[in-house]
Amino acid sequence: MLFLEEEVNVIRIRRGPSRKKEPEHKGKQQTLSQDIPLSKELDENIKFFSSLFQQDLDVIFRSIVVGKRNATIIYIEGICDTQKLDEQVLGTLLDKSKFDESKGDFLYGIEGELPISKIKRISTYLACMEDIFIGNPVLLFDGCKEALSLGLAKFEKRSIEEPQAETAIRGPREGFTEALGLNISLVRRIIKNPALKMKTIHIGKYTKTKVVIFYIEGLIDNTLIEEIENRLNRIKIDGVLESGYIEQFIEDSPYSPFPQLLYTERPDVVSANLLEGRAAIMMDGTPFSLIAPVSFFSLFQSQEDYYERFWIGTFIRSLRFLFLGISLFLPSIYVAITTFHQEMVPSDLLISIASSREGVPFPAIIEAIMMEITFEAIREAGIRLPKQVGSAVSIVGALVIGQAAVQAGIVSAPMIIVVSITGIASFMVPRYSIGLSIRLLRFPIIILAGALGLIGIMLAFILLIIHLSELRSFGLPYLSPIATLQKHSLKDTLIRAPIWRMNGRPHLTGEFNAERQGTTLKPGTNKPRK
Amino acid sequence: MRMLEKGKISNLQIEFMMIPTIIATGVLSIPSMAGKFARHDMWMTPLFGSLIGFLTVFIVWKLHQMFPKMTPIQYSEKILGKALGRVFSFFLVVFYIHNTGFIIRQYTDFVTANVMFETPSIVMSICIVVVSALAVYRGIEVVARSAVICSSIFICGAVCLLLLIPDVEITYMLPFLENGFLPVLKGSFIHSAWFSEFFLLAFLYPFASSQKKGLKTGMRGTFFIMLFLLYVNFFVLTILGVSCVNQFYPVYSIIRGIHVLGFFENFEVVITAFWVLGNFVKVSVFLYVGCLSLAQLFRLSDYRLIVFPISILLIFFSYWDIPNIVVLIDYMQKIQPFYFVIVQTIFPLFLLLIALVRKKRRKVG
């Protein structure tokens, strides 16, 4: 094709930054951002677009004659449905007999003939550009000031799979994918109500990523939606590649080690949160959507707590908090006891600990920090390495660092036990993000324990509590409802009350639509309904 | 009047703040001090000691109703007039800052004597002051929220006393009222010093989200503390007997004595660690009250400015004029009950009376 003529590029070795090129680059950006209306002349329009897409191999210009007019279809190969374009659009347009110029509006006639559900008129260069990049072929006609954008965008996407980061034994097995439209449809399929609303924002100067705020009208505080919208609109960056980018721009306290938004790739989790009056932020290009606002305790809720019977849910949840304590404090308690408070340990246990520590050349605090760092390294290596090498890491980790280190007398066996229990404990947390902050906080606590014993651990605990009390997630106190003592929300924190008892929605940003269900839902109660 | 603090706390949170504020240091040596007077009848001293607590809560509540949204610093000026009111307020500020110094001293003395033998005591006082100052600096909401969690853990620690049930010797409680009622009252008066600290409620009521339930909050708190001290005193008396009077920290001694199943033993360090949480709440509340009242007295725009300077002062106060624990115990036994009850119960009572008379006069006039 004419437009794909390639120039022979001479590669020049540049010394230092070239100053000439920048204004040129800027100039192009400026023309893009200006909203110039399309010209009536097809040639002029083509000229503009061909200069814009000069070297882009994948942009296809296809000239045709419709009726008596010249027309051109511009599209990007690979992100639009070429088969449909060929069969339905070209097939219809090239069938010359059908079009009658005399009947009023030409474009209207075309629109009427094309068997495509999503079709719209656009009139500026910028709009054309955007549509072409989304994947919608743009149809330009000679003598028309408007163009048609054909909704044929289609790109290769992953099929729905089981979520990788949040597996469940009982519960739906489908997870979000990278395609936003598909994700929205997954939520829509669960909540079939017109109150499910969304607001769309495009973020990223270059990526123009579609970000959607999802909420249920009537359940959510409108100020929250406004706040989220404001914070999203503040983001002015080149590109958004993952929802993590957004998360870091809209947090309340950016320096806190704790996650102030929850991310999930499960449609059922998103729906449950929407039903509790929270908002979900979903974006194109990642399976992870964000939930706001969250509290510390909601990060310890797993969808399965609700799917299993409430005894099990309560038991597993309290287990989780127990192991939160263990994963945060166990190594530091070990350090504190072996360094300062030996008398605390029952004598038999003390003797066995002392004998195993006998030949170890390091003080307990050094030993603990060393082993914890090693464990973190093994864990991290296990995630990043290709699967074939992964087994090698685990062998090295288990045998060399575990068994051999103890036998060589470098590390004591109790330390290995402590580190492994801590490791297991940190996997108990259902949300990966809060697990990360626990891993991070373990080290300063070990140091404080090494300096001040159990008192040091308590000081660390107090500091942690102070920080958590101060923290807010979109205005919601992070430690609510425990530290703010909202009685009816306590049913769903450390314990998980029976579903027929959780009659109110959790108290979020104001007592907003608090009633969730009737009060006579307990099985077996046959009270007459009033 | 301008509010220096914009936070709001719930009434239940106030309760959670007040409970460790009274018992954190009280639980240390009250039993032995009260036992010196009441001997075998030491267990019932909290019952009568708490009367001062109920009275103080009632006075504070009446004052709060007459001057809602105001702290004593602000309404004492209205009641006593500008000059006298300010003198009284200044006295209160000094009283609380000085008293906070004593609390810190009690804390460091206890920790260095029982848990961290080799750590210099100054490290301990700096640690607790810094932690509390950080909480106070972030406002009353943060103090309240952290108090809820810390107090719950602190109070849960008291459950361990139940492990002592096998060792309980009820006969230590006999003979009943051997020397008549007067020694019991004397022993109760030791408690009064701690119960009169309920005057701190006057500084917390203005920030309560529900202004109507304040009286119930205070009374319930006092009642809970009475029960708690009763519980502790009972175990101290029935396990150590009258010999508990020779101990500085009788509660700590009985916790040391726990031996159950050959495994639950020697966890006094853990209980001490829990107690640190309670002490943190106590120091935070006192520091908060001290800073807020000083800021109100001098019409500062923000009390946060003076939190850290006052914290440094507190560390000095904790060493100033207290050579050792014997002097401290002596002070707590002989001076503190009178001093505290006069400042925190009698003075407010006078304030209330004057306010009532003035109100009546205004109505008549």
mmCIF file of C-alpha atoms in Angstrom, chain A residues 202-209 235-240:
data_model
loop_
_atom_site.group_PDB
_atom_site.id
_atom_site.type_symbol
_atom_site.label_atom_id
_atom_site.label_comp_id
_atom_site.label_asym_id
_atom_site.label_seq_id
_atom_site.Cartn_x
_atom_site.Cartn_y
_atom_site.Cartn_z
ATOM 1 C CA HIS A 202 -9.405 7.475 31.661
ATOM 2 C CA ILE A 203 -6.021 7.624 33.298
ATOM 3 C CA GLY A 204 -2.621 7.838 31.690
ATOM 4 C CA LYS A 205 -1.385 10.274 29.113
ATOM 5 C CA TYR A 206 -0.129 7.504 26.870
ATOM 6 C CA THR A 207 -1.980 4.424 27.986
ATOM 7 C CA LYS A 208 -5.411 6.071 28.307
ATOM 8 C CA THR A 209 -6.417 3.221 30.583
ATOM 9 C CA ILE A 235 -3.630 11.184 38.814
ATOM 10 C CA LYS A 236 -1.625 12.590 35.927
ATOM 11 C CA ILE A 237 0.922 10.066 34.805
ATOM 12 C CA ASP A 238 2.162 8.549 31.596
ATOM 13 C CA GLY A 239 0.673 5.174 32.054
ATOM 14 C CA VAL A 240 -1.165 2.853 34.380
#
